[in-house]
PDB file of C-alpha atoms in Angstrom:
ATOM      1  CA  GLN R  78     180.639 -29.161 -79.001  1.00 75.00           C
ATOM      2  CA  LYS R  79     182.183 -30.548 -82.175  1.00 81.00           C
ATOM      3  CA  GLU R  80     185.868 -29.695 -82.312  1.00 91.00           C
ATOM      4  CA  VAL R  81     188.914 -30.007 -84.509  1.00 96.00           C
ATOM      5  CA  GLU R  82     192.274 -29.839 -82.788  1.00 96.00           C
ATOM      6  CA  GLN R  83     195.636 -29.023 -84.314  1.00 96.00           C
ATOM      7  CA  ASN R  84     199.018 -28.239 -82.847  1.00 89.00           C
ATOM      8  CA  SER R  85     199.487 -24.522 -83.501  1.00 84.00           C
ATOM      9  CA  GLY R  86     203.234 -24.901 -84.042  1.00 85.00           C
ATOM     10  CA  PRO R  87     205.284 -23.401 -85.405  1.00 93.00           C
ATOM     11  CA  LEU R  88     206.596 -26.577 -86.972  1.00 96.00           C
ATOM     12  CA  SER R  89     210.017 -25.998 -88.448  1.00 97.00           C
ATOM     13  CA  VAL R  90     211.575 -28.421 -90.939  1.00 97.00           C
ATOM     14  CA  PRO R  91     214.622 -28.138 -93.197  1.00 97.00           C
ATOM     15  CA  GLU R  92     214.200 -27.914 -96.940  1.00 98.00           C
ATOM     16  CA  GLY R  93     213.832 -31.365 -98.485  1.00 97.00           C
ATOM     17  CA  ALA R  94     212.528 -32.999 -95.309  1.00 98.00           C
ATOM     18  CA  ILE R  95     209.089 -34.504 -94.689  1.00 97.00           C
ATOM     19  CA  ALA R  96     206.662 -32.280 -92.802  1.00 97.00           C
ATOM     20  CA  SER R  97     203.998 -34.087 -90.804  1.00 97.00           C
ATOM     21  CA  LEU R  98     200.871 -32.208 -89.755  1.00 97.00           C
ATOM     22  CA  ASN R  99     198.288 -33.751 -87.477  1.00 96.00           C
ATOM     23  CA  CYS R 100     194.654 -33.194 -86.633  1.00 96.00           C
ATOM     24  CA  THR R 101     192.110 -34.840 -84.356  1.00 97.00           C
ATOM     25  CA  TYR R 102     188.354 -34.386 -84.407  1.00 96.00           C
ATOM     26  CA  SER R 103     185.609 -35.050 -81.905  1.00 94.00           C
ATOM     27  CA  ASP R 104     182.589 -35.918 -84.087  1.00 91.00           C
ATOM     28  CA  ARG R 105     182.805 -39.665 -84.715  1.00 90.00           C
ATOM     29  CA  GLY R 106     180.130 -39.369 -87.407  1.00 88.00           C
ATOM     30  CA  SER R 107     182.232 -37.059 -89.597  1.00 89.00           C
ATOM     31  CA  GLN R 108     182.604 -38.299 -93.169  1.00 85.00           C
ATOM     32  CA  SER R 109     184.659 -35.735 -95.070  1.00 89.00           C
ATOM     33  CA  PHE R 110     188.044 -34.282 -94.222  1.00 93.00           C
ATOM     34  CA  PHE R 111     189.976 -31.474 -95.821  1.00 94.00           C
ATOM     35  CA  TRP R 112     193.355 -29.811 -95.711  1.00 96.00           C
ATOM     36  CA  TYR R 113     193.686 -26.133 -96.646  1.00 96.00           C
ATOM     37  CA  ARG R 114     196.834 -24.057 -96.942  1.00 97.00           C
ATOM     38  CA  GLN R 115     196.752 -20.397 -95.967  1.00 97.00           C
ATOM     39  CA  TYR R 116     199.574 -18.004 -96.710  1.00 97.00           C
ATOM     40  CA  SER R 117     199.869 -14.971 -94.478  1.00 94.00           C
ATOM     41  CA  GLY R 118     197.308 -12.362 -95.451  1.00 92.00           C
ATOM     42  CA  LYS R 119     195.601 -14.641 -97.961  1.00 94.00           C
ATOM     43  CA  SER R 120     192.505 -16.844 -97.981  1.00 95.00           C
ATOM     44  CA  PRO R 121     192.641 -20.631 -97.489  1.00 95.00           C
ATOM     45  CA  GLU R 122     193.205 -22.749-100.578  1.00 94.00           C
ATOM     46  CA  LEU R 123     192.192 -26.398-100.793  1.00 92.00           C
ATOM     47  CA  ILE R 124     195.059 -28.884-100.938  1.00 93.00           C
ATOM     48  CA  MET R 125     193.317 -32.216-100.516  1.00 91.00           C
ATOM     49  CA  PHE R 126     190.191 -33.936 -99.336  1.00 91.00           C
ATOM     50  CA  ILE R 127     189.815 -37.487 -98.103  1.00 93.00           C
ATOM     51  CA  TYR R 128     186.751 -39.576 -97.335  1.00 88.00           C
ATOM     52  CA  SER R 129     188.010 -43.134 -96.841  1.00 85.00           C
ATOM     53  CA  ASN R 130     190.313 -44.667 -94.287  1.00 89.00           C
ATOM     54  CA  GLY R 131     193.882 -44.984 -95.467  1.00 92.00           C
ATOM     55  CA  ASP R 132     196.173 -42.833 -97.537  1.00 93.00           C
ATOM     56  CA  LYS R 133     195.519 -40.522-100.452  1.00 94.00           C
ATOM     57  CA  GLU R 134     198.431 -39.158-102.419  1.00 95.00           C
ATOM     58  CA  ASP R 135     198.574 -36.087-104.652  1.00 94.00           C
ATOM     59  CA  GLY R 136     202.034 -35.111-105.797  1.00 96.00           C
ATOM     60  CA  ARG R 137     204.167 -34.269-102.756  1.00 97.00           C
ATOM     61  CA  PHE R 138     201.144 -34.376-100.463  1.00 97.00           C
ATOM     62  CA  THR R 139     199.695 -37.432 -98.718  1.00 97.00           C
ATOM     63  CA  ALA R 140     196.598 -37.284 -96.555  1.00 96.00           C
ATOM     64  CA  GLN R 141     196.047 -40.064 -94.039  1.00 97.00           C
ATOM     65  CA  LEU R 142     192.749 -40.833 -92.348  1.00 96.00           C
ATOM     66  CA  ASN R 143     192.049 -43.115 -89.399  1.00 95.00           C
ATOM     67  CA  LYS R 144     188.387 -42.870 -88.461  1.00 93.00           C
ATOM     68  CA  ALA R 145     188.694 -45.306 -85.550  1.00 93.00           C
ATOM     69  CA  SER R 146     191.254 -43.014 -83.933  1.00 94.00           C
ATOM     70  CA  GLN R 147     189.512 -39.849 -85.230  1.00 95.00           C
ATOM     71  CA  TYR R 148     192.791 -38.710 -86.664  1.00 95.00           C
ATOM     72  CA  VAL R 149     193.787 -37.035 -89.928  1.00 97.00           C
ATOM     73  CA  SER R 150     197.283 -36.158 -91.024  1.00 97.00           C
ATOM     74  CA  LEU R 151     199.015 -34.444 -93.924  1.00 98.00           C
ATOM     75  CA  LEU R 152     202.506 -35.359 -95.030  1.00 98.00           C
ATOM     76  CA  ILE R 153     204.477 -33.025 -97.259  1.00 98.00           C
ATOM     77  CA  ARG R 154     207.461 -34.705 -98.892  1.00 98.00           C
ATOM     78  CA  ASP R 155     210.500 -32.798-100.143  1.00 98.00           C
ATOM     79  CA  SER R 156     209.362 -29.675 -98.293  1.00 98.00           C
ATOM     80  CA  GLN R 157     210.132 -26.381 -99.996  1.00 97.00           C
ATOM     81  CA  PRO R 158     210.373 -22.860 -98.549  1.00 97.00           C
ATOM     82  CA  SER R 159     207.245 -22.071-100.599  1.00 97.00           C
ATOM     83  CA  ASP R 160     205.355 -24.586 -98.430  1.00 98.00           C
ATOM     84  CA  SER R 161     205.779 -22.231 -95.464  1.00 97.00           C
ATOM     85  CA  ALA R 162     202.214 -21.374 -94.504  1.00 97.00           C
ATOM     86  CA  THR R 163     199.482 -22.207 -92.024  1.00 97.00           C
ATOM     87  CA  TYR R 164     197.772 -25.528 -92.691  1.00 98.00           C
ATOM     88  CA  LEU R 165     194.138 -25.812 -91.703  1.00 97.00           C
ATOM     89  CA  CYS R 166     192.392 -29.104 -91.070  1.00 97.00           C
ATOM     90  CA  ALA R 167     188.643 -29.068 -91.682  1.00 95.00           C
ATOM     91  CA  VAL R 168     185.945 -31.631 -91.023  1.00 93.00           C
ATOM     92  CA  LYS R 169     182.378 -31.853 -92.237  1.00 90.00           C
ATOM     93  CA  PRO R 170     180.339 -32.840 -89.184  1.00 84.00           C
ATOM     94  CA  HIS R 171     177.627 -35.434 -89.327  1.00 81.00           C
ATOM     95  CA  GLY R 172     174.337 -33.796 -90.208  1.00 77.00           C
ATOM     96  CA  GLY R 173     175.906 -30.493 -91.123  1.00 73.00           C
ATOM     97  CA  SER R 174     174.801 -28.569 -94.191  1.00 74.00           C
ATOM     98  CA  GLN R 175     176.822 -28.847 -97.376  1.00 73.00           C
ATOM     99  CA  GLY R 176     179.119 -25.896 -96.841  1.00 79.00           C
ATOM    100  CA  ASN R 177     179.436 -26.229 -93.079  1.00 87.00           C
ATOM    101  CA  LEU R 178     182.953 -27.257 -92.162  1.00 91.00           C
ATOM    102  CA  ILE R 179     184.569 -27.129 -88.757  1.00 94.00           C
ATOM    103  CA  PHE R 180     188.120 -25.852 -88.916  1.00 96.00           C
ATOM    104  CA  GLY R 181     191.016 -26.241 -86.555  1.00 97.00           C
ATOM    105  CA  LYS R 182     193.109 -23.208 -85.651  1.00 96.00           C
ATOM    106  CA  GLY R 183     195.828 -24.314 -88.025  1.00 97.00           C
ATOM    107  CA  THR R 184     199.456 -25.361 -87.767  1.00 97.00           C
ATOM    108  CA  LYS R 185     202.087 -22.897 -88.887  1.00 97.00           C
ATOM    109  CA  LEU R 186     204.783 -24.588 -90.954  1.00 97.00           C
ATOM    110  CA  SER R 187     208.171 -23.037 -91.587  1.00 97.00           C
ATOM    111  CA  VAL R 188     210.516 -24.656 -94.113  1.00 97.00           C
ATOM    112  CA  LYS R 189     214.081 -23.450 -93.678  1.00 96.00           C
ATOM    113  CA  PRO R 190     216.372 -23.277 -96.747  1.00 94.00           C
TER     114      PRO R 190
ATOM    115  CA  GLU Y 201     191.990 -18.878-108.759  1.00 71.00           C
ATOM    116  CA  THR Y 202     188.780 -20.420-107.446  1.00 74.00           C
ATOM    117  CA  GLY Y 203     186.370 -18.296-109.442  1.00 85.00           C
ATOM    118  CA  VAL Y 204     184.858 -16.951-106.224  1.00 92.00           C
ATOM    119  CA  THR Y 205     185.084 -13.168-106.075  1.00 94.00           C
ATOM    120  CA  GLN Y 206     184.464 -10.933-103.085  1.00 97.00           C
ATOM    121  CA  SER Y 207     184.165  -7.211-102.559  1.00 96.00           C
ATOM    122  CA  PRO Y 208     185.337  -5.021-101.037  1.00 97.00           C
ATOM    123  CA  THR Y 209     188.757  -6.432-100.190  1.00 97.00           C
ATOM    124  CA  HIS Y 210     189.388  -4.091 -97.268  1.00 97.00           C
ATOM    125  CA  LEU Y 211     187.174  -1.761 -95.319  1.00 97.00           C
ATOM    126  CA  ILE Y 212     187.113   0.142 -92.052  1.00 98.00           C
ATOM    127  CA  LYS Y 213     183.899   0.776 -90.153  1.00 98.00           C
ATOM    128  CA  THR Y 214     182.986   2.443 -86.897  1.00 98.00           C
ATOM    129  CA  ARG Y 215     181.424   0.544 -84.017  1.00 98.00           C
ATOM    130  CA  GLY Y 216     177.626   0.555 -84.339  1.00 98.00           C
ATOM    131  CA  GLN Y 217     177.630   0.925 -88.107  1.00 98.00           C
ATOM    132  CA  GLN Y 218     176.369  -1.606 -90.628  1.00 98.00           C
ATOM    133  CA  VAL Y 219     178.331  -3.344 -93.369  1.00 98.00           C
ATOM    134  CA  THR Y 220     177.469  -5.302 -96.515  1.00 98.00           C
ATOM    135  CA  LEU Y 221     179.944  -7.712 -98.081  1.00 98.00           C
ATOM    136  CA  ARG Y 222     179.406  -9.231-101.504  1.00 98.00           C
ATOM    137  CA  CYS Y 223     180.306 -12.513-103.169  1.00 96.00           C
ATOM    138  CA  SER Y 224     180.007 -14.052-106.613  1.00 92.00           C
ATOM    139  CA  SER Y 225     180.223 -17.815-106.591  1.00 85.00           C
ATOM    140  CA  GLN Y 226     182.109 -20.050-108.967  1.00 79.00           C
ATOM    141  CA  SER Y 227     180.216 -20.814-112.162  1.00 77.00           C
ATOM    142  CA  GLY Y 228     177.828 -23.704-111.631  1.00 76.00           C
ATOM    143  CA  HIS Y 229     178.014 -23.539-107.846  1.00 81.00           C
ATOM    144  CA  ASN Y 230     174.605 -22.908-106.311  1.00 84.00           C
ATOM    145  CA  THR Y 231     175.587 -23.078-102.641  1.00 88.00           C
ATOM    146  CA  VAL Y 232     177.326 -20.220-100.894  1.00 92.00           C
ATOM    147  CA  SER Y 233     178.710 -20.253 -97.366  1.00 94.00           C
ATOM    148  CA  TRP Y 234     180.123 -17.424 -95.301  1.00 97.00           C
ATOM    149  CA  TYR Y 235     182.876 -17.751 -92.732  1.00 98.00           C
ATOM    150  CA  GLN Y 236     184.515 -15.406 -90.235  1.00 98.00           C
ATOM    151  CA  GLN Y 237     188.211 -15.793 -89.523  1.00 98.00           C
ATOM    152  CA  ALA Y 238     189.606 -13.815 -86.620  1.00 97.00           C
ATOM    153  CA  LEU Y 239     193.352 -13.318 -86.346  1.00 94.00           C
ATOM    154  CA  GLY Y 240     195.111 -16.519 -85.320  1.00 92.00           C
ATOM    155  CA  GLN Y 241     191.954 -18.602 -85.570  1.00 95.00           C
ATOM    156  CA  GLY Y 242     190.484 -20.992 -88.085  1.00 96.00           C
ATOM    157  CA  PRO Y 243     187.463 -19.933 -90.144  1.00 97.00           C
ATOM    158  CA  GLN Y 244     184.134 -20.190 -88.339  1.00 97.00           C
ATOM    159  CA  PHE Y 245     180.950 -21.027 -90.223  1.00 96.00           C
ATOM    160  CA  ILE Y 246     178.393 -18.202 -90.188  1.00 97.00           C
ATOM    161  CA  PHE Y 247     175.689 -19.538 -92.522  1.00 95.00           C
ATOM    162  CA  GLN Y 248     174.967 -21.116 -95.858  1.00 93.00           C
ATOM    163  CA  TYR Y 249     172.561 -20.245 -98.666  1.00 92.00           C
ATOM    164  CA  TYR Y 250     171.073 -22.640-101.160  1.00 88.00           C
ATOM    165  CA  ARG Y 251     168.396 -21.667-103.691  1.00 87.00           C
ATOM    166  CA  GLU Y 252     168.095 -18.238-102.066  1.00 91.00           C
ATOM    167  CA  GLU Y 253     167.265 -19.717 -98.653  1.00 92.00           C
ATOM    168  CA  GLU Y 254     169.419 -19.947 -95.542  1.00 93.00           C
ATOM    169  CA  ASN Y 255     169.816 -23.660 -94.847  1.00 88.00           C
ATOM    170  CA  GLY Y 256     172.424 -23.824 -92.143  1.00 90.00           C
ATOM    171  CA  ARG Y 257     173.718 -21.433 -89.522  1.00 93.00           C
ATOM    172  CA  GLY Y 258     176.585 -21.409 -87.083  1.00 93.00           C
ATOM    173  CA  ASN Y 259     176.738 -19.822 -83.656  1.00 94.00           C
ATOM    174  CA  PHE Y 260     176.354 -16.208 -84.765  1.00 97.00           C
ATOM    175  CA  PRO Y 261     173.747 -13.680 -83.553  1.00 97.00           C
ATOM    176  CA  PRO Y 262     170.858 -12.465 -85.738  1.00 97.00           C
ATOM    177  CA  ARG Y 263     172.658  -9.225 -86.536  1.00 98.00           C
ATOM    178  CA  PHE Y 264     174.568 -11.357 -89.028  1.00 98.00           C
ATOM    179  CA  SER Y 265     172.231 -11.851 -91.965  1.00 97.00           C
ATOM    180  CA  GLY Y 266     172.495 -12.677 -95.619  1.00 97.00           C
ATOM    181  CA  LEU Y 267     170.914 -12.939 -99.003  1.00 96.00           C
ATOM    182  CA  GLN Y 268     171.373 -15.073-102.055  1.00 95.00           C
ATOM    183  CA  PHE Y 269     170.251 -13.897-105.478  1.00 93.00           C
ATOM    184  CA  PRO Y 270     168.941 -15.910-108.462  1.00 91.00           C
ATOM    185  CA  ASN Y 271     172.386 -15.819-110.065  1.00 89.00           C
ATOM    186  CA  TYR Y 272     173.745 -17.469-106.867  1.00 89.00           C
ATOM    187  CA  SER Y 273     175.684 -14.385-105.793  1.00 92.00           C
ATOM    188  CA  SER Y 274     175.357 -13.520-102.131  1.00 96.00           C
ATOM    189  CA  GLU Y 275     175.602 -10.762 -99.552  1.00 97.00           C
ATOM    190  CA  LEU Y 276     176.576 -10.831 -95.900  1.00 98.00           C
ATOM    191  CA  ASN Y 277     175.150  -8.032 -93.765  1.00 98.00           C
ATOM    192  CA  VAL Y 278     176.328  -7.244 -90.275  1.00 98.00           C
ATOM    193  CA  ASN Y 279     174.410  -4.719 -88.191  1.00 98.00           C
ATOM    194  CA  ALA Y 280     175.476  -2.882 -85.039  1.00 98.00           C
ATOM    195  CA  LEU Y 281     179.146  -3.617 -85.605  1.00 98.00           C
ATOM    196  CA  GLU Y 282     181.256  -4.491 -82.587  1.00 98.00           C
ATOM    197  CA  LEU Y 283     185.023  -4.346 -82.215  1.00 98.00           C
ATOM    198  CA  ASP Y 284     185.149  -8.166 -82.123  1.00 97.00           C
ATOM    199  CA  ASP Y 285     183.641  -8.273 -85.613  1.00 98.00           C
ATOM    200  CA  SER Y 286     187.038  -7.248 -86.962  1.00 98.00           C
ATOM    201  CA  ALA Y 287     188.090 -10.243 -89.028  1.00 98.00           C
ATOM    202  CA  LEU Y 288     188.575 -11.713 -92.475  1.00 98.00           C
ATOM    203  CA  TYR Y 289     185.200 -12.623 -93.956  1.00 98.00           C
ATOM    204  CA  LEU Y 290     185.347 -15.478 -96.388  1.00 97.00           C
ATOM    205  CA  CYS Y 291     182.803 -16.514 -98.952  1.00 96.00           C
ATOM    206  CA  ALA Y 292     182.917 -20.073-100.230  1.00 94.00           C
ATOM    207  CA  SER Y 293     180.996 -21.863-102.941  1.00 88.00           C
ATOM    208  CA  SER Y 294     180.454 -25.543-103.537  1.00 82.00           C
ATOM    209  CA  SER Y 295     179.151 -27.696-106.337  1.00 72.00           C
ATOM    210  CA  PRO Y 296     175.820 -29.466-106.189  1.00 63.00           C
ATOM    211  CA  GLY Y 297     175.827 -33.187-105.550  1.00 60.00           C
ATOM    212  CA  GLY Y 298     178.421 -35.832-106.191  1.00 51.00           C
ATOM    213  CA  ILE Y 299     181.536 -36.724-104.301  1.00 51.00           C
ATOM    214  CA  LYS Y 300     182.765 -33.141-104.341  1.00 55.00           C
ATOM    215  CA  GLU Y 301     179.622 -31.620-102.908  1.00 54.00           C
ATOM    216  CA  ASN Y 302     181.289 -31.074 -99.553  1.00 63.00           C
ATOM    217  CA  THR Y 303     184.333 -29.415-101.074  1.00 77.00           C
ATOM    218  CA  ILE Y 304     184.235 -25.673-100.669  1.00 83.00           C
ATOM    219  CA  TYR Y 305     186.372 -23.110-102.456  1.00 87.00           C
ATOM    220  CA  PHE Y 306     187.108 -19.777-100.856  1.00 92.00           C
ATOM    221  CA  GLY Y 307     187.268 -16.329-102.361  1.00 94.00           C
ATOM    222  CA  GLU Y 308     190.032 -13.899-101.476  1.00 95.00           C
ATOM    223  CA  GLY Y 309     188.087 -12.550 -98.537  1.00 96.00           C
ATOM    224  CA  SER Y 310     187.063  -9.158 -97.213  1.00 98.00           C
ATOM    225  CA  TRP Y 311     189.128  -7.691 -94.408  1.00 97.00           C
ATOM    226  CA  LEU Y 312     186.898  -5.771 -92.008  1.00 98.00           C
ATOM    227  CA  THR Y 313     188.305  -3.531 -89.315  1.00 98.00           C
ATOM    228  CA  VAL Y 314     185.912  -2.049 -86.766  1.00 98.00           C
ATOM    229  CA  VAL Y 315     187.216   0.946 -84.834  1.00 98.00           C
TER     230      VAL Y 315
END
């Protein structure tokens, strides 16, 4: 059973702090990794994707991938109350069809003013 | 805005009934996937359509079926509805080929309540 694990939270950080969200996956052959943000009552929206080991930065967001440890993380710098949402980690499993991603249950982030 | 549109946005059905959900993919995207997201859970892959054929399926029973049309729009049909089918149903489209081929973009979803 291919799985993606996330701490459900809630993770609470003060405004302006760095929020660190973590994800582990079981399929060692996975090649593509994604972070989605989901506001309450809304659909997931793509924040970032990462394919290579290391860091990938996009504005206040940095995705980190360590394939040897089967670990993906998302850092949010200068957290804002508008970042309060559930963050979903998703992994494309080896051999899966194009649109087949395995999602974790998500980590709920709360940024306090 | 992802360019993926779904209808209806909300609906209520009775156990045992059938439901059809519709999706128009983003322009240029020929692959459509459907996901089910129960409350407090991550989305779960139902199936994917490419060139009007199902080419990938998750762990869902045959009463979940779909179609894709020549214009790449898609339908999800669920027969013999059960209470546990109550969920947000998400349609996602993806672009063909290239480094972004595994990147999927969700529509706003259809909220289904089965009573």
